Coordinates of C-alpha atoms and ligand atoms in Angstrom, one line a residue:
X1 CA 112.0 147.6 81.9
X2 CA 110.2 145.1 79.9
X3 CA 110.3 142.1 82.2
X4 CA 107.4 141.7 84.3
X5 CA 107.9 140.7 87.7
X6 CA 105.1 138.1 90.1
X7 CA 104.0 140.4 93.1
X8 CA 104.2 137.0 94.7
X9 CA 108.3 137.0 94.0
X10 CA 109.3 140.3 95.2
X11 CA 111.5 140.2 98.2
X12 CA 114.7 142.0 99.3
X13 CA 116.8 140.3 97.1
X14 CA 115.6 142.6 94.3
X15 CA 116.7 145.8 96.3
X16 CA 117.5 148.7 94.4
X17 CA 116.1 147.2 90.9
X18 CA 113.5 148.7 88.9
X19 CA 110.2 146.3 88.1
X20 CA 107.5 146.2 86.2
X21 CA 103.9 144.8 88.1
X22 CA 100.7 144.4 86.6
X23 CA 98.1 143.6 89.4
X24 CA 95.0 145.1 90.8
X25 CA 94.6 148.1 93.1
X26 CA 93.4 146.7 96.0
X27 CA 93.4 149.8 98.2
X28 CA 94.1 153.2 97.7
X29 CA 94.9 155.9 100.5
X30 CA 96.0 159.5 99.9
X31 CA 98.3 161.4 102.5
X32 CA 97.9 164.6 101.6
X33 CA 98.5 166.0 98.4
X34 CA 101.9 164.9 97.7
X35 CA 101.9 161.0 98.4
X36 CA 99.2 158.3 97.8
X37 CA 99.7 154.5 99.1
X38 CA 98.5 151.7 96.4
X39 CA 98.1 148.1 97.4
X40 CA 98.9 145.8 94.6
X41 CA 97.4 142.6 94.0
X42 CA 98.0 139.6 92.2
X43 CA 97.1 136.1 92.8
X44 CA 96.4 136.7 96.3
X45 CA 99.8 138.2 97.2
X46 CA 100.0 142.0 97.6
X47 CA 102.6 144.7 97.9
X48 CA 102.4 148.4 99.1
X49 CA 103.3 150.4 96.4
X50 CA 104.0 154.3 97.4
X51 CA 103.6 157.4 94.7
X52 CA 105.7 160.6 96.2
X53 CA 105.8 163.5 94.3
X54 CA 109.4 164.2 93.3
X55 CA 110.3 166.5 90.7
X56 CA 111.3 165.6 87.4
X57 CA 109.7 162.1 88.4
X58 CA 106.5 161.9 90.2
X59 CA 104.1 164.8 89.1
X60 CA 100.9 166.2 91.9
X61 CA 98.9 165.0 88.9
X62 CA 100.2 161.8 88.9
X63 CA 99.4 161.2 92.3
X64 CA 96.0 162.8 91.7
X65 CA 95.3 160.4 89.1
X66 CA 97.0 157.1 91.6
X67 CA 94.5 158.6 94.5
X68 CA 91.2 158.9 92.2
X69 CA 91.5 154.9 91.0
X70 CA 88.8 152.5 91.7
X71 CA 89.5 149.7 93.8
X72 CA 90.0 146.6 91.7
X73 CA 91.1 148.2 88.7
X74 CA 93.7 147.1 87.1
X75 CA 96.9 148.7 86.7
X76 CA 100.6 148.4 85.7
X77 CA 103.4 149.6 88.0
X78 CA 106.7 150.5 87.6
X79 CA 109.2 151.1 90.3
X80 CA 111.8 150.9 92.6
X81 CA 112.2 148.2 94.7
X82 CA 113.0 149.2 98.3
X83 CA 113.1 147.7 102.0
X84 CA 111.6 149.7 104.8
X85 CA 113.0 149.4 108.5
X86 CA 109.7 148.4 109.7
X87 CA 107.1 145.5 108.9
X88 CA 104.7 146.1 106.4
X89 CA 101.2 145.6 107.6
X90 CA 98.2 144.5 105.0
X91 CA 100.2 143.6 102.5
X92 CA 102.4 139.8 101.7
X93 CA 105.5 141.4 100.6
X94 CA 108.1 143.0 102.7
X95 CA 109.1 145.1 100.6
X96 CA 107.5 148.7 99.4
X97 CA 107.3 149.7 95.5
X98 CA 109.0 153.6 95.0
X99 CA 106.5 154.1 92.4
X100 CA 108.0 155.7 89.1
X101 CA 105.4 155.1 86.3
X102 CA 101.3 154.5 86.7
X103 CA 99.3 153.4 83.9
X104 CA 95.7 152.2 84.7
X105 CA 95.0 149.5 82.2
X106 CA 91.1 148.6 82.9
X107 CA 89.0 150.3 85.8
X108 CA 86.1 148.5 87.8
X109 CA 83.1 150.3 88.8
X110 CA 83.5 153.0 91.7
X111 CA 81.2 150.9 94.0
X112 CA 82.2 147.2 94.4
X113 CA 79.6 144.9 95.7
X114 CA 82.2 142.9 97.9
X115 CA 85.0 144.7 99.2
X116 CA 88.3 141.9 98.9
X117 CA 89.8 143.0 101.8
X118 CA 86.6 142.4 103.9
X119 CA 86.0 139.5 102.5
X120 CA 89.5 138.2 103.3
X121 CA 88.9 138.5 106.7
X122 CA 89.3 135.8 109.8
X123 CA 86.5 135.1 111.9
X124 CA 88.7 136.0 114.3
X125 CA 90.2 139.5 112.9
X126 CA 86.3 140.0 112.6
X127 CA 85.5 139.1 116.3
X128 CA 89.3 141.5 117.5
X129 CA 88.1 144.4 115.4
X130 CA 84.5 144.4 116.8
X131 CA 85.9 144.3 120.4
X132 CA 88.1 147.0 119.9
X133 CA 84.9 148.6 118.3
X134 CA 85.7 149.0 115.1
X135 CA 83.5 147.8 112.3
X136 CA 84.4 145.0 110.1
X137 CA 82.1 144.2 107.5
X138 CA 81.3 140.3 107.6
X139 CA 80.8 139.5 104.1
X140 CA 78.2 136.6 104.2
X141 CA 77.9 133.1 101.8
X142 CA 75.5 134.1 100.0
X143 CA 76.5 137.8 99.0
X144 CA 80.2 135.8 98.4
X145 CA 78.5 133.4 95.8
X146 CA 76.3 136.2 93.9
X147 CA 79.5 138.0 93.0
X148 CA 81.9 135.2 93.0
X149 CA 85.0 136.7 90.6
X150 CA 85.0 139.3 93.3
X151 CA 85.0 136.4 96.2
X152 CA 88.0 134.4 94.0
X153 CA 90.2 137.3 94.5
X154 CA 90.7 136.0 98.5
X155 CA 94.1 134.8 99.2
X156 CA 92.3 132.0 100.8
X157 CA 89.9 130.8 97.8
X158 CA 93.4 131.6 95.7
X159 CA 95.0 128.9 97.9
X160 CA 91.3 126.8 97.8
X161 CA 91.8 126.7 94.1
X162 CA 95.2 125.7 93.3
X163 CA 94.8 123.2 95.8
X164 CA 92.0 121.5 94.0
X165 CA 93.9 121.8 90.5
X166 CA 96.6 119.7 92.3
X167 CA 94.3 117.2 93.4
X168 CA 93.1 116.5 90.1
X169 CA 96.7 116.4 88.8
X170 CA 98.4 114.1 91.7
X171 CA 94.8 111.9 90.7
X172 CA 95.9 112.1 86.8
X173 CA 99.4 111.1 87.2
X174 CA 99.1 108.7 89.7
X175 CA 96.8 106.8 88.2
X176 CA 98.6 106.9 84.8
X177 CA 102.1 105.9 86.5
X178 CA 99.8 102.9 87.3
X179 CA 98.7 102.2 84.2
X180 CA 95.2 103.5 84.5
X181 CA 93.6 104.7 81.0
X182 CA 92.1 108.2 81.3
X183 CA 88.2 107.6 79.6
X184 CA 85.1 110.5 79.1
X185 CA 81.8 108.9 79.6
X186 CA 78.8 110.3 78.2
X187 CA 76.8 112.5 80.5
X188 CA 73.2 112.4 78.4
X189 CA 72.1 109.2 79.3
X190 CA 69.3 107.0 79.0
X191 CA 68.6 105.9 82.9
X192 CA 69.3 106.7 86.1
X193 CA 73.5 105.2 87.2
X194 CA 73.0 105.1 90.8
X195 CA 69.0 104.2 91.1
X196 CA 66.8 106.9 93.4
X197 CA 65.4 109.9 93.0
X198 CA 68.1 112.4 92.8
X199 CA 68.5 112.3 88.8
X200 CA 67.7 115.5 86.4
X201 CA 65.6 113.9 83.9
X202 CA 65.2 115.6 80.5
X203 CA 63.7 115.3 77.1
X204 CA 66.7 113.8 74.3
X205 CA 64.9 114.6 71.0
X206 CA 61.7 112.9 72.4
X207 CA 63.3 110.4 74.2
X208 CA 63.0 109.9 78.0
X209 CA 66.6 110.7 79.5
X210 CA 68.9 111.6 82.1
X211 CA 72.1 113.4 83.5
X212 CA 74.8 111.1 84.7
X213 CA 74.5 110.9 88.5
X214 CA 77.7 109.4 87.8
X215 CA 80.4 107.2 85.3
X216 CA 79.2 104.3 87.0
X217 CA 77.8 102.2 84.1
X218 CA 80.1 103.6 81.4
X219 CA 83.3 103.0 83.4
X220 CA 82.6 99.8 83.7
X221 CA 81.7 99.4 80.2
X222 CA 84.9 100.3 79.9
X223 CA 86.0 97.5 81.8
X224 CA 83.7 95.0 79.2
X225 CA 85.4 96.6 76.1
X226 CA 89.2 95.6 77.7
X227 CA 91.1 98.9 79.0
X228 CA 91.9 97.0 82.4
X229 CA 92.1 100.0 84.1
X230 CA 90.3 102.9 83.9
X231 CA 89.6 106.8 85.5
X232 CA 87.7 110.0 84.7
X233 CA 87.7 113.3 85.9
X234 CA 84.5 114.9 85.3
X235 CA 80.9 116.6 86.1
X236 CA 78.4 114.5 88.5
X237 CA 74.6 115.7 88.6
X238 CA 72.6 114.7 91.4
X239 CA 69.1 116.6 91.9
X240 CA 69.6 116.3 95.4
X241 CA 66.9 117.9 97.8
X242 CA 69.4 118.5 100.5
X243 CA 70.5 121.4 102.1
X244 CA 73.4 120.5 103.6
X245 CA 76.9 121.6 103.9
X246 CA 78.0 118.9 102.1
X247 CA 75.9 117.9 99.3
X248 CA 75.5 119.9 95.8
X249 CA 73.3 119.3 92.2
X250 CA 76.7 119.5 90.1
X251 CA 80.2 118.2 91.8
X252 CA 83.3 116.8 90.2
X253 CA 83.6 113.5 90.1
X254 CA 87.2 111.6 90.3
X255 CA 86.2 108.0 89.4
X256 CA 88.4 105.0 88.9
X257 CA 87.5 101.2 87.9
X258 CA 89.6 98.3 87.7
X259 CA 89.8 94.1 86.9
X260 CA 90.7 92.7 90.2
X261 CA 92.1 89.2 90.4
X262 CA 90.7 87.8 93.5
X263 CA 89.8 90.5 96.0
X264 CA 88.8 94.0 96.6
X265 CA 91.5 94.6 98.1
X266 CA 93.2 95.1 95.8
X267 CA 91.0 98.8 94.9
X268 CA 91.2 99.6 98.5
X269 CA 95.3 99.3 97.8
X270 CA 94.7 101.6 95.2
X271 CA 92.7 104.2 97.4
X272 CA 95.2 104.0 99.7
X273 CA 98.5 104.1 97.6
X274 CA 97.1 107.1 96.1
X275 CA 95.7 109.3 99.0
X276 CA 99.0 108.8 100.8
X277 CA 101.1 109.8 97.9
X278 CA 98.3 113.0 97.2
X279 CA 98.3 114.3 100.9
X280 CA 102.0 114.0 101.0
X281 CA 102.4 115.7 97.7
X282 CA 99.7 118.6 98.8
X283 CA 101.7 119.2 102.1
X284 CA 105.3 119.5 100.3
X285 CA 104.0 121.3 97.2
X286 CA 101.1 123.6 98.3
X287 CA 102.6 124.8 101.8
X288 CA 101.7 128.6 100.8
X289 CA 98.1 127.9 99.2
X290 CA 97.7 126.0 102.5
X291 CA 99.4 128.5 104.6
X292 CA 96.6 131.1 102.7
X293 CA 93.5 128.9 103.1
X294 CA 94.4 128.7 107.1
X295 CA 95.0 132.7 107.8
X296 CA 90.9 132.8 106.8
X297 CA 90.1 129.0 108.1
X298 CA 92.2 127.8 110.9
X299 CA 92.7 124.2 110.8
X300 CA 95.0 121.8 112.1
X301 CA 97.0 119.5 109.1
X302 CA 95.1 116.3 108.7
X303 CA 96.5 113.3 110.4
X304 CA 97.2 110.2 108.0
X305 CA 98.6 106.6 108.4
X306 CA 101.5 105.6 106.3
X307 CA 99.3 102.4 105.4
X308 CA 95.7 103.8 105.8
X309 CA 93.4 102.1 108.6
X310 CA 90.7 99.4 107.3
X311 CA 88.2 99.0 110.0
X312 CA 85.5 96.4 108.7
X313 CA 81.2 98.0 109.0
X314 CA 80.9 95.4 111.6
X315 CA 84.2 96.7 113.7
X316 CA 83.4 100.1 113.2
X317 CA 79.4 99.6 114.8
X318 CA 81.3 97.9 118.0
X319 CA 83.0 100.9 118.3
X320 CA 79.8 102.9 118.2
X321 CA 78.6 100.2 120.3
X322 CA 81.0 100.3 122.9
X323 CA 80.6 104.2 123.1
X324 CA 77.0 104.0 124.1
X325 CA 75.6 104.1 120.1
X326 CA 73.6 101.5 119.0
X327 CA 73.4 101.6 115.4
X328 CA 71.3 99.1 112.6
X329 CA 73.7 96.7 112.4
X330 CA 72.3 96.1 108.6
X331 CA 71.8 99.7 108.1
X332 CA 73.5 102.8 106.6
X333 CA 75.4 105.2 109.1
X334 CA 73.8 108.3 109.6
X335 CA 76.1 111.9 109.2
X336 CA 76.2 112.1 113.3
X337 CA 77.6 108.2 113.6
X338 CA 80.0 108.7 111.0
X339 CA 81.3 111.6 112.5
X340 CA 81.1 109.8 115.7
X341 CA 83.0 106.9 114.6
X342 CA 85.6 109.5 113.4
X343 CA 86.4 110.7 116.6
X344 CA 86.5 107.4 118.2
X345 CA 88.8 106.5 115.5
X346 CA 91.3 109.4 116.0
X347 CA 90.9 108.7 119.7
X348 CA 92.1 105.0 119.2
X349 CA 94.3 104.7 115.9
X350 CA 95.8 108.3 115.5
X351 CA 94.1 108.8 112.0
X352 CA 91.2 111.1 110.5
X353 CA 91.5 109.5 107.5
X354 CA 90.4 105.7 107.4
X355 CA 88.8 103.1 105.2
X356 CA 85.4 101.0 106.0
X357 CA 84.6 98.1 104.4
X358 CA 82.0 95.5 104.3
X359 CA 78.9 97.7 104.4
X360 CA 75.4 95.6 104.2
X361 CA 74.4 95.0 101.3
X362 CA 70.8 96.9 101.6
X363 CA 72.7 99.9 102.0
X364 CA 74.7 99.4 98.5
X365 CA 74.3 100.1 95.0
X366 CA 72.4 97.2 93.1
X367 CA 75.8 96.9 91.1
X368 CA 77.8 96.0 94.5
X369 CA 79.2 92.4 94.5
X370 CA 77.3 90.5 98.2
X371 CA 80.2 88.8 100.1
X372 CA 81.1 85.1 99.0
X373 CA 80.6 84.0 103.0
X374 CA 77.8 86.1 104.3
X375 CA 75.4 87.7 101.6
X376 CA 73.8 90.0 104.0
X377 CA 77.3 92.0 103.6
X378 CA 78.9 93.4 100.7
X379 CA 82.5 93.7 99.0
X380 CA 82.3 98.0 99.2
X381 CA 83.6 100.2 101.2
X382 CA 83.7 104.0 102.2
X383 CA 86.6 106.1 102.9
X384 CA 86.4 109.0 105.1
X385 CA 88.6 112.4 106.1
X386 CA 87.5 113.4 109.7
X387 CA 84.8 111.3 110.1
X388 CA 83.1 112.4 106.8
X389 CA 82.8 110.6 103.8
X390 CA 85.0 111.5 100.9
X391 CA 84.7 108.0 98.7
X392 CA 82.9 105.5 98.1
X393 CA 83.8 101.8 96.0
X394 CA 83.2 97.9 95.7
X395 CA 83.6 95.2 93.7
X396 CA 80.6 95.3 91.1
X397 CA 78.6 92.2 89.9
X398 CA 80.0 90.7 86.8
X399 CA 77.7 88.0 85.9
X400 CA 74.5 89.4 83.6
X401 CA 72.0 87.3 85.2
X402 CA 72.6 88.3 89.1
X403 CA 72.6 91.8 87.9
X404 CA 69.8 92.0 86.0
X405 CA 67.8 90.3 89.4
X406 CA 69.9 92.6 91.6
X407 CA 68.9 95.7 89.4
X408 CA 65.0 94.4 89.2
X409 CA 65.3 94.0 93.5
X410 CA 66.8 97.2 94.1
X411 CA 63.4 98.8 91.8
X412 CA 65.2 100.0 88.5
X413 CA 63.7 99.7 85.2
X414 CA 65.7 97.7 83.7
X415 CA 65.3 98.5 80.4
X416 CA 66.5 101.5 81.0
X417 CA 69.8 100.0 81.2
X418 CA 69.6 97.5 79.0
X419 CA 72.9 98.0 77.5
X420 CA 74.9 98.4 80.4
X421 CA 73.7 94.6 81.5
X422 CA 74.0 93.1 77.8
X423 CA 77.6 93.9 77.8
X424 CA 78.3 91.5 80.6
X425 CA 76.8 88.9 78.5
X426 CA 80.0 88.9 76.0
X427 CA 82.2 87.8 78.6
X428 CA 83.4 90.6 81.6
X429 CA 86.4 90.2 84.1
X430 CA 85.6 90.5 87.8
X431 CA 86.1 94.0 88.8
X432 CA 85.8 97.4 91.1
X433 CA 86.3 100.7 91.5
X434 CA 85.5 104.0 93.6
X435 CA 84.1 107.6 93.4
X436 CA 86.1 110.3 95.1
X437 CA 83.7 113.7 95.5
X438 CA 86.7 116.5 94.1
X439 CA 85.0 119.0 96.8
X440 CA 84.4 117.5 99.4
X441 CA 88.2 116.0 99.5
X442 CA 89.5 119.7 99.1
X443 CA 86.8 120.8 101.8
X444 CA 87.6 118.0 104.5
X445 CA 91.8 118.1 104.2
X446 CA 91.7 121.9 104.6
X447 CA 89.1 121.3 107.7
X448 CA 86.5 123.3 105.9
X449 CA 82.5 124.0 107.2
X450 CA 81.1 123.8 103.5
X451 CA 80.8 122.3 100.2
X452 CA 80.5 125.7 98.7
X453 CA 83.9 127.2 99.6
X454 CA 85.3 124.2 97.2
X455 CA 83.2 124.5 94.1
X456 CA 84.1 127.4 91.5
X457 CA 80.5 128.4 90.9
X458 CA 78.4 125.8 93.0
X459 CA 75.2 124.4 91.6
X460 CA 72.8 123.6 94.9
X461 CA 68.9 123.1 94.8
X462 CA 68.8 126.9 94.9
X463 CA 71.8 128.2 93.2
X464 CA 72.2 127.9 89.3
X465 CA 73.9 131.2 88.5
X466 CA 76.4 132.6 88.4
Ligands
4AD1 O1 78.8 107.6 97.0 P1 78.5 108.0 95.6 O2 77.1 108.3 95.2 O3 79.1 106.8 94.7 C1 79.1 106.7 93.4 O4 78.8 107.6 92.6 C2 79.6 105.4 92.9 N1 79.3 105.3 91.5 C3 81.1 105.3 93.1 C4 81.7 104.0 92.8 O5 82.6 103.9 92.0 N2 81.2 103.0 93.4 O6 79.5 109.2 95.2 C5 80.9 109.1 95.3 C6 81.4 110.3 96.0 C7 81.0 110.4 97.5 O7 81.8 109.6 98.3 C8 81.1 111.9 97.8 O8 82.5 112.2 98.1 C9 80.7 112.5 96.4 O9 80.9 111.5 95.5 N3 79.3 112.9 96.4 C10 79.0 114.2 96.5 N4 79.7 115.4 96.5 C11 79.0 116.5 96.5 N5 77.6 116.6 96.4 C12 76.9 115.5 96.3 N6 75.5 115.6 96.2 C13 77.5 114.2 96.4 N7 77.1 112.9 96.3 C14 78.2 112.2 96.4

């Protein structure tokens, strides 16, 4: 044969043929002298492949040679396709490989740092082994993140990944159905996007400079130099100092910016237009990657409106409020409120994922547009996936002179950004936009505990390799 045949496709219907697999060797058992069991892998879907020595076919050596391979190696397979009478246990393909050729095509090292079949493991395959006192190795984050290619290999960060990829494409052409313009912003630049302290500052050929917390200023450049609409996909830096589960140095970044005509409503249309048509697309087109990502991580599907909720800052703290939480009612929501105000909102509307709008102003960027009837509050909001934030967006401030004050108010140096506020002085359209965190939307809609299951290789305050 010289077709090559997915380990993910093979299924009775190929009964009887001969196939060709390349994979890995995932696990290896010997029965005896005469037969040897191979576990193929390949993209997280695995088939039991069986060597019997048969003359004329299978040689002793050859099952010699199957039973001595290192785990992870990789190796072609070809074979007879066949159906056993009874389920096949540790491995996603019901049917068994009558092995009639063996070629080992690149071998790992003997001893493997993470074992992929350990680290595949439920908590709660974990917790049934240890009961019934055997001993399951619990592979832990940070051994996972040290030796990451081995960690990919999971069916679950298989699933993980493909799932993100899809993100960033339902983004991509959704946004360019809509007539968005797909931009790439500089990421050396000369002052801090976002003001505060989280920026990695570096030396640009003896010039003070920085990494872009964000698109922020260039997007809406954008917006100055007449593209309308406009979205990126790309790296964010923030040299935060927190150790949390949800906050990293280096995230992906899905930004959009638009001219509105009279309100920002019309971004929060956007936000809501898109996630809709993105969950729904993930939950018709990624069903096995989901499917994969819940046999490690249970989680229930994530509950969405067909018109997302808006709830305005103010509605949102009289829910608090009516709960027993008094919260700043010109302050920022703290991570136990918001996931507070989550639950309250599941409680009352049905949805995990919702919209809040209206924050103070004190809490905003300095480029955030104050409301037209009550200064104090702000035309911005924040979008969350159960009760943690996944977005954030406003209208911006289009008139030089109030930005320059609101930029000087808010502590930045504003000649640091000198050309971002001189291009509002040629004439710019009202506008707004949002910031979607790629991560932390994969983490939240498959109910996930942290921020580093979501990023390839994640970059944290103490993590910069691999
Ligand atoms: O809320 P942030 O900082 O907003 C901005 O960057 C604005 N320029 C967006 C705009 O257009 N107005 O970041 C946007 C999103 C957050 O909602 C969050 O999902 C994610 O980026 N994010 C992080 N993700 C991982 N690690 C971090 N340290 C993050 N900081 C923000």
């Amino acid at each position: 044969v010289s077709d090559w045949t997915k380990v993910g496709l093979l299924n009775e219907s190929l009964k009887d043929q001969l196939v060709l697999l390349r994979g890995r060797a995932q696990a290896i058992r010997a029965v005896g002298k005469k037969m040897a069991f191979l576990v193929v892998r390949e993209s997280g879907f695995t088939v039991q492949c069986l060597a019997q020595v048969q003359p004329d076919v299978v040689s002793p050596q050859m099952v010699k040679y199957a039973t001595a391979l290192s785990r992870e190696s990789i190796v072609d397979v070809e074979g007879v396709v066949s159906v056993p009478s009874a389920p096949i246990k540790g491995a996603t393909q019901q049917v068994e490989i009558l092995v009639k050729k063996l070629y080992s095509v690149n071998k790992a090292v003997p001893t493997l740092p993470i074992i992929v079949e350990d680290a595949a493991r439920s908590e709660i395959e974990i917790e049934k082994a240890h009961q019934a006192g055997e001993q399951l190795v619990r592979v832990n984050q940070d051994t996972r993140l040290n030796f990451r290619v081995l960690d990919l290999r999971t069916p679950a960060n298989q699933g993980i990944f493909r799932i993100q990829s899809q993100i960033g494409n339902i983004f991509r052409q959704f946004l360019l159905s809509e007539d968005f313009v797909e931009i790439h912003t500089p990421k050396l630049i000369a002052g801090s996007s976002e003001g505060g302290s989280a920026v990695f500052r570096l030396d640009y050929k003896g010039q003070p400079a920085c990494l872009a917390q964000s698109p922020q200023l260039h997007k809406q450049m954008s917006i100055c130099g007449d593209f309308g609409r406009v979205f990126e996909i790309g790296p964010v830096f923030r040299a935060e100092d927190s150790y949390t589960h949800r906050h990293l140095c280096e995230f992906t970044g899905l930004d959009v910016e638009m001219e509105i005509k009279s309100h920002y409503s019309e971004v929060m249309d956007i936000v809501d237009r898109l996630f809709v048509a993105m969950f729904d697309s993930l939950n018709k087109n990624c069903q096995k990657e989901l499917e994969a990502v819940g046999r490690q991580y249970p989680f229930e599907p994530l509950k969405y409106l067909r018109q997302t909720l808006r709830l305005t800052f103010e509605e949102g703290i009289q829910m608090l409020k009516d709960a027993g939480i008094v919260v700043d009612p010109l302050g920022d929501l703290n991570t136990e409120s918001e996931r507070k105000l989550g639950q309250l909102v599941l409680e009352k509307y049905s949805t995990e994922f919702y919209i809040l709008h209206r924050y103070p102003l004190a809490v905003r960027p300095f480029y955030t547009m104050p409301c037209y009837d009550n200064p104090a509050y702000s035309n911005s909001f924040d979008v969350f996936i159960r009760g943690e934030e996944i977005i954030s967006g406003a209208q911006r401030v289009h008139v030089p002179e109030f930005l320059e004050k609101r930029a000087e108010a808010c502590g930045i140096d504003v000649k640091t950004i000198s050309t971002y506020i001189d291009s509002f002085r040629y004439g710019a359209p009202p506008h707004g936009g949002f910031g979607v965190g790629l991560e932390r939307v994969v983490m939240l809609f498959c109910g996930l505990n942290n921020i580093r299951k979501t990023s390839l290789y994640p970059r944290d305050p103490l993590r910069i390799a691999p």
